[in-house]
CSV table of C-alpha atoms in Angstrom, one decimal:
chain,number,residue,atom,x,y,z
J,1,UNK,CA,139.6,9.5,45.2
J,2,UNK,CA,141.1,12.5,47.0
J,3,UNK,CA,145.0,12.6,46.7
J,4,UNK,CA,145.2,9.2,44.4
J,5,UNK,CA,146.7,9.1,41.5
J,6,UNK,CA,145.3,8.2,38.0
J,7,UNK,CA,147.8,7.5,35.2
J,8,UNK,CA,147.6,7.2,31.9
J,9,UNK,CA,149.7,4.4,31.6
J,10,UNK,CA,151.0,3.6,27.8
J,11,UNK,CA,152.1,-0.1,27.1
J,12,UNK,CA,154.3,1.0,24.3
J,13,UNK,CA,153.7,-1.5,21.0
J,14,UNK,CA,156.9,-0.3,19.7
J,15,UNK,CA,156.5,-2.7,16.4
J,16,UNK,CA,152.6,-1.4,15.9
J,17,UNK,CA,153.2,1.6,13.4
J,18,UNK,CA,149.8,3.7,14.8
J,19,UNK,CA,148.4,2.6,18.0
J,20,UNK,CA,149.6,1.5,21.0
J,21,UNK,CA,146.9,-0.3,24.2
J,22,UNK,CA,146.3,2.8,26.2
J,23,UNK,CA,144.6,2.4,29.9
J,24,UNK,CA,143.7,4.8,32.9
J,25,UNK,CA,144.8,2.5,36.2
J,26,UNK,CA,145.5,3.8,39.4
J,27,UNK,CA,146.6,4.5,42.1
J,28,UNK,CA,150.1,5.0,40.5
J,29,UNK,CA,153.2,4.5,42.6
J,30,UNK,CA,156.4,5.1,41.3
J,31,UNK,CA,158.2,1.2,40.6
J,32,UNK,CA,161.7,0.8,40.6
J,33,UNK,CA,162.8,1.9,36.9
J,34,UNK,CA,161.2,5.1,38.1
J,35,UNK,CA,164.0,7.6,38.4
J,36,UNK,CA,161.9,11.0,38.5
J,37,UNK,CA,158.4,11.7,39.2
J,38,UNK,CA,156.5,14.7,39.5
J,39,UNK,CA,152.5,14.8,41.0
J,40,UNK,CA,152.9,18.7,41.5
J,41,UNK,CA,150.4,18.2,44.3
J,42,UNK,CA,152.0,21.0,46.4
J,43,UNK,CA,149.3,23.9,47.6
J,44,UNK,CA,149.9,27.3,45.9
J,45,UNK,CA,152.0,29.8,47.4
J,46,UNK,CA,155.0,27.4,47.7
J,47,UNK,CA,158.2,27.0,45.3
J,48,UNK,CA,159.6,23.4,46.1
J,49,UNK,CA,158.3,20.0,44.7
J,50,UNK,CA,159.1,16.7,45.6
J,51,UNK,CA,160.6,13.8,43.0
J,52,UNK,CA,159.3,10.8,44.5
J,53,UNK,CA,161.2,9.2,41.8
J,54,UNK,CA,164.7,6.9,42.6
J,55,UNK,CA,166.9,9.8,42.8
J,56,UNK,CA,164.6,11.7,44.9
J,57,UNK,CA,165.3,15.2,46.1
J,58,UNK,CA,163.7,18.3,44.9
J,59,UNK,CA,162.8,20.9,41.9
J,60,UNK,CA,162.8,24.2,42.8
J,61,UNK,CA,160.8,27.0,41.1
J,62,UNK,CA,162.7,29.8,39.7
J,63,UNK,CA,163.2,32.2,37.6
J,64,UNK,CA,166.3,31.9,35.0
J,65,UNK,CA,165.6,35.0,33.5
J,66,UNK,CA,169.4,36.4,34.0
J,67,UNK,CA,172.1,35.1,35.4
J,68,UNK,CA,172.2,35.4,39.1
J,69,UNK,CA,172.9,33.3,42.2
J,70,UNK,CA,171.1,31.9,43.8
J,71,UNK,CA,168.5,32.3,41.4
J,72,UNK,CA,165.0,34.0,42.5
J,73,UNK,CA,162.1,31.6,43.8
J,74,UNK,CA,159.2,31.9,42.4
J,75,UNK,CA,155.9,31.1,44.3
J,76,UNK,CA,153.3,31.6,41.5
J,77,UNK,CA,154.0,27.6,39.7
J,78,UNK,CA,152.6,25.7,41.7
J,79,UNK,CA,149.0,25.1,43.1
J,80,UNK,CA,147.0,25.4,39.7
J,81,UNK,CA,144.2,22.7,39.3
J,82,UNK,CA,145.3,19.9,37.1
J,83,UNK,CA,142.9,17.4,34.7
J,84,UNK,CA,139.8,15.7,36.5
J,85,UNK,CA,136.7,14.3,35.1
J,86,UNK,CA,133.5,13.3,36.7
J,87,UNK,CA,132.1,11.3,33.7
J,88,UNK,CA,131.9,7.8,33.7
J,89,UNK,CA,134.1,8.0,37.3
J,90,UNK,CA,135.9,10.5,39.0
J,91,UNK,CA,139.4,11.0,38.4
J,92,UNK,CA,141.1,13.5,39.3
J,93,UNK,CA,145.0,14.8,39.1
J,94,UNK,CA,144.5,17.6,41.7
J,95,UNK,CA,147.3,20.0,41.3
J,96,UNK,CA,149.5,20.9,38.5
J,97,UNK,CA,152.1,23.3,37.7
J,98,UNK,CA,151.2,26.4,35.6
J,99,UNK,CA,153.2,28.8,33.6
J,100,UNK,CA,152.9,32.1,31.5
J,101,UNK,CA,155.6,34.3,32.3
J,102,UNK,CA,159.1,33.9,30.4
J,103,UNK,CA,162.4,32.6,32.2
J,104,UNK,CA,160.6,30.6,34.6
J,105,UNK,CA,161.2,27.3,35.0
J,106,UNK,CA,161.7,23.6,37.6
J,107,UNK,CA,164.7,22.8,38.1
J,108,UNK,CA,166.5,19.9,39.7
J,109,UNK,CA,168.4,19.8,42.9
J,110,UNK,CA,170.7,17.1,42.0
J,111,UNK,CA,172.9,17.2,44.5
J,112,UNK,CA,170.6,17.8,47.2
J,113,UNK,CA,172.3,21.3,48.8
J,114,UNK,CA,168.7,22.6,48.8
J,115,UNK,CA,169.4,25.0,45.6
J,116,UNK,CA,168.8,25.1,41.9
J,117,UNK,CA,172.2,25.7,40.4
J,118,UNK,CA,172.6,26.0,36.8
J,119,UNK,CA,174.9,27.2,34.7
J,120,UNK,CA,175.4,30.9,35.8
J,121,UNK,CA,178.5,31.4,33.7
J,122,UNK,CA,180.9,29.3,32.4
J,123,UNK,CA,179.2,26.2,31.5
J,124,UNK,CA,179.6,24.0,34.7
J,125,UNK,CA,177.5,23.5,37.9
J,126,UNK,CA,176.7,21.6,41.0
J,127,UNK,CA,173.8,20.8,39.5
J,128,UNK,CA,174.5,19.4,35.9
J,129,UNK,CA,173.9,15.6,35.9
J,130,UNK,CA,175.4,13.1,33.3
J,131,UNK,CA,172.2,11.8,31.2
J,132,UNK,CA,173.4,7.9,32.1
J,133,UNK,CA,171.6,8.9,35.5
J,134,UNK,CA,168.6,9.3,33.5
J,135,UNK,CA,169.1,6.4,31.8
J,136,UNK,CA,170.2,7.4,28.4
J,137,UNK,CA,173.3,6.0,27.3
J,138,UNK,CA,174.1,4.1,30.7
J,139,UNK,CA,176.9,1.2,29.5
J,140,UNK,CA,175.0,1.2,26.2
J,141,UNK,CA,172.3,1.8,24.2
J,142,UNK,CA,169.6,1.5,26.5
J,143,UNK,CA,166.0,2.7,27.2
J,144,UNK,CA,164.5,5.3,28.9
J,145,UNK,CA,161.0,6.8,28.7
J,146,UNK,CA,160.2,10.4,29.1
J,147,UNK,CA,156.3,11.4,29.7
J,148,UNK,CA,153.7,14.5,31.1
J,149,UNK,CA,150.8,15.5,30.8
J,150,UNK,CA,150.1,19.3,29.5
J,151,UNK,CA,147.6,21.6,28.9
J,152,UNK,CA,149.5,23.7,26.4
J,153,UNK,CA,148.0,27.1,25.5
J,154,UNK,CA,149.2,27.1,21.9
J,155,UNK,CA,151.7,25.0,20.2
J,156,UNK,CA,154.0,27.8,18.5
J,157,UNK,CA,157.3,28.5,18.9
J,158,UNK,CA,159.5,26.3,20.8
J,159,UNK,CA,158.2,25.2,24.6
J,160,UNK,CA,160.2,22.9,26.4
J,161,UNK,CA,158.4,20.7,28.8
J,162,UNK,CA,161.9,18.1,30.0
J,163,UNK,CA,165.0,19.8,29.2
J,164,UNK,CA,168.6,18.9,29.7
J,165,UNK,CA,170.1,21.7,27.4
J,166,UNK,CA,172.7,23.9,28.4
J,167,UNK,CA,175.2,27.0,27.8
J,168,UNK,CA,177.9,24.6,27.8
J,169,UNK,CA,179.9,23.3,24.7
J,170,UNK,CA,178.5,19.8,25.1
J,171,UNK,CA,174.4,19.9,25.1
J,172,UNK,CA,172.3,17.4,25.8
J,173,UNK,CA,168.2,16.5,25.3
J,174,UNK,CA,165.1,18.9,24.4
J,175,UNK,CA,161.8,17.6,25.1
J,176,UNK,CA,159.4,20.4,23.5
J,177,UNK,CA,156.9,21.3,21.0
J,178,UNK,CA,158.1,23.4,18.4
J,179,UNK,CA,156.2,25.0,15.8
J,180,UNK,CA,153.2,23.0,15.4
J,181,UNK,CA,155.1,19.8,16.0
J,182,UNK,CA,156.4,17.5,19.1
J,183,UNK,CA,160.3,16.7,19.2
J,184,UNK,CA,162.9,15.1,21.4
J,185,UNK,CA,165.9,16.3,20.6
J,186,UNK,CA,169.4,15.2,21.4
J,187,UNK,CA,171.5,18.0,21.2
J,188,UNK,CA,175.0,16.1,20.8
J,189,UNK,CA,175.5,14.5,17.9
J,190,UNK,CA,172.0,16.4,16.5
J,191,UNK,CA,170.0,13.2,16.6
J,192,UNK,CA,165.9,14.0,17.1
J,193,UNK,CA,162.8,12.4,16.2
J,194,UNK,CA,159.8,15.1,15.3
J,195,UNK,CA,156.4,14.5,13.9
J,196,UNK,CA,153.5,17.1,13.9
J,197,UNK,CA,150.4,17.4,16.5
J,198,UNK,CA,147.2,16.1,15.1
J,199,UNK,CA,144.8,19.1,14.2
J,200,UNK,CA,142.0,17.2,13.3
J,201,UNK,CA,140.9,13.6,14.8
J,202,UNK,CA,140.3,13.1,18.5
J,203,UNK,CA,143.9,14.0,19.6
J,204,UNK,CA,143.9,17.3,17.9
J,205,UNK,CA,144.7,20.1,19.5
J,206,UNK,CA,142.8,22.4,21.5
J,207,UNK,CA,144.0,25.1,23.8
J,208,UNK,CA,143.0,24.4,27.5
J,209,UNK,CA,142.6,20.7,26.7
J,210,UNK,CA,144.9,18.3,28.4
J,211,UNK,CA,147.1,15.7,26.7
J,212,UNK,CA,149.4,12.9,27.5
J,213,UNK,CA,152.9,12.4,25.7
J,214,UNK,CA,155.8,11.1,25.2
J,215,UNK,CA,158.7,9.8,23.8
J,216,UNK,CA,160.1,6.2,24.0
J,217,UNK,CA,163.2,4.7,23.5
J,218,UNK,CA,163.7,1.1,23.5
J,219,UNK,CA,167.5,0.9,22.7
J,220,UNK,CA,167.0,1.2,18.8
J,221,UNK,CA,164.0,3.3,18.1
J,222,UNK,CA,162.3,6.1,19.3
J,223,UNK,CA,158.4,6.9,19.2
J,224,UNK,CA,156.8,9.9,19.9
J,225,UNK,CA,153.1,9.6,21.5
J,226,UNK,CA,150.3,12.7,21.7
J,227,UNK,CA,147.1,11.4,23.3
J,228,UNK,CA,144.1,13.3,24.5
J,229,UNK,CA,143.2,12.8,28.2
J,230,UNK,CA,140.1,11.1,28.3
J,231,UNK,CA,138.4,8.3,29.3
J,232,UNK,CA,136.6,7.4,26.3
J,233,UNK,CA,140.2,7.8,24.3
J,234,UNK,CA,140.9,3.7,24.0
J,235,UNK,CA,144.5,4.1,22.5
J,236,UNK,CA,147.9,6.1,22.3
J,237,UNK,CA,148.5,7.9,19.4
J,238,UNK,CA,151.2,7.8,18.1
J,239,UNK,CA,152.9,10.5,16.2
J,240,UNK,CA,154.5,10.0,12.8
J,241,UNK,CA,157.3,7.1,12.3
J,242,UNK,CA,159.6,6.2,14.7
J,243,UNK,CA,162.7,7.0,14.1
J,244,UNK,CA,166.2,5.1,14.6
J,245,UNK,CA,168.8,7.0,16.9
J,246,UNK,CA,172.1,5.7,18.4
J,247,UNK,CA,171.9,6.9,21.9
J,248,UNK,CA,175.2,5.0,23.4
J,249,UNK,CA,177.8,5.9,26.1
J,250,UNK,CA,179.4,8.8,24.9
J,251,UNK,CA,175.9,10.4,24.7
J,252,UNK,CA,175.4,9.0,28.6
J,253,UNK,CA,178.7,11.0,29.5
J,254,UNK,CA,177.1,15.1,28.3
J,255,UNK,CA,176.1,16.6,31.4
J,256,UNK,CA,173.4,19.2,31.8
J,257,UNK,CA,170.8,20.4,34.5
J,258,UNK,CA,167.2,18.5,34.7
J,259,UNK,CA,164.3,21.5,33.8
J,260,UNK,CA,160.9,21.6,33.6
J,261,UNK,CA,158.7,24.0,31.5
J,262,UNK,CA,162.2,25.7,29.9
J,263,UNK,CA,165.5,25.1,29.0
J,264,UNK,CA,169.0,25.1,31.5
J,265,UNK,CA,169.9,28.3,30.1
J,266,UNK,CA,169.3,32.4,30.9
J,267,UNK,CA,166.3,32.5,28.1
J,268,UNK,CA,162.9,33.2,28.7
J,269,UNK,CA,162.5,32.3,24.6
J,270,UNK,CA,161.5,28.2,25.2
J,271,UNK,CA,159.6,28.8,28.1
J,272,UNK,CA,156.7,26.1,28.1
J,273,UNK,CA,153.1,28.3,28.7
J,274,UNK,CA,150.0,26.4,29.6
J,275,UNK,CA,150.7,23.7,32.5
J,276,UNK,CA,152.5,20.8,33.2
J,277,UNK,CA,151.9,17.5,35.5
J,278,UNK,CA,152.8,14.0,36.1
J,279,UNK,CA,156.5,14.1,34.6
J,280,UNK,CA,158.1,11.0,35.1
J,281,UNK,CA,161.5,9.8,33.7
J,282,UNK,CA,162.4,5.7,33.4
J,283,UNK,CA,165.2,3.6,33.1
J,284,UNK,CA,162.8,1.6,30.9
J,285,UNK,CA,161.1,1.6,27.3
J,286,UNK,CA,157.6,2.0,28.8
């Protein structure tokens, strides 16, 4: 199945406390509530990826080391193999993206000038997106799902896999592991939801392994998922107990710029070290 696309696909039970129906279907194409998605299929060498998402354009690799601009590319990311199994068919991701150096990061070209522009200084750029366009807080309290799959090296410190944090006053979302646990954090208001990753059981971590997760919002609630990636794993796991946030409008409003694998901000301290693929961000409690 060269160049298709096999997704873990999780039909959220959002009222089952444990275990959500988990399938691998493919080929995946984006649907409409799809607002970004990442295959990271690009051939090494190269520092652009496309969002085949709604809001299309690109990321860009870089590295946010300092403050400079335009930022450096960085044309080491991309071309990594991602997960693929032979055993009982063959599935295969193809490429990924694949980090170990601080400061480097994706980042999103939102208004489509054909550079990553964060906040060098000041707290404001071209690039810095209200979270409503990612579906957080748009008129309301309404969904939005945030997902990957990684292959994290270790699960210390803090690693940000979909960041919309910022150096400016108002700060928006973390998507990360953080010492030992997984946590999405909305910066504003300090709402977050965090439970730890299994270290025993079939989802348990294990360096070099790959895993899907998640985090789900359907208005009210929000559950976090950590599932290994494999065919014989019948179920998403889900982590700890969902916990109630109030995501609304005012939250929609904080701006910030979309990253991958770090934070929106001159650090090289929450840089995400293993490898990332198949991000996807909906409009829709998945």
């Amino acid at each position: 199945m060269n160049k298709s696309k096999l997704f873990l696909w999780l039909l959220a039970a959002l009222l089952t406390p444990r275990l959500a129906t988990a399938l691998l279907v493919g080929p995946y194409t984006p649907d409409a509530n799809t607002l970004v998605l990442l295959h990271l299929d690009e051939m090494a060498g190269g520092s652009v990826t496309t969002n085949t998402g709604t809001l299309g354009k690109n990321f860009y690799c870089v590295n946010y080391s300092s403050e400079s601009t335009p930022l450096p590319l960085v044309t080491t990311m991309l071309g990594a193999p991602s997960y693929s199994t032979n055993s009982p068919t063959t599935i295969t991701f193809n490429n990924c993206e694949s980090n170990s150096t601080a400061g480097y990061e994706l980042g999103f070209d939102y208004n489509g000038d054909g550079v990553f522009e964060p906040d060098t200084g000041g707290g404001t750029s071209v690039d810095f997106l209200p979270m409503a366009v990612l579906g957080i807080g748009n008129g309301g309290q309404s969904p939005f799902t945030l997902e990957a799959l990684i292959q994290p090296t270790s699960t210390a410190g803090n690693q940000e896999i979909i960041c919309t944090d910022s150096d400016a006053s108002s700060r928006a979302f973390q998507f990360r592991i953080t010492s030992g646990s997984l946590q999405f954090q909305f910066i504003s208001g300090s709402q977050a939801v965090s439970a730890p990753i299994p270290t025993t059981g079939t989802d348990a971590f294990v360096p070099g392994v790959w895993y899907h997760v998640a985090m789900v919002y359907n208005g009210t609630t929000a559950t976090l998922y950590w599932t290994r990636l494999d065919p014989s794993v019948g179920a998403a796991h889900v982590l700890g107990t969902p916990a109630t946030l109030t995501l609304g409008t005012s939250d929609g409003s904080v701006t910030g710029p979309l990253v991958i694998g770090n934070r929106g901000r001159p650090t090289g301290t929450e840089t995400f070290l293993g490898a990332i693929d198949e991000v996807r961000i909906s409009n829709v409690a998945r």
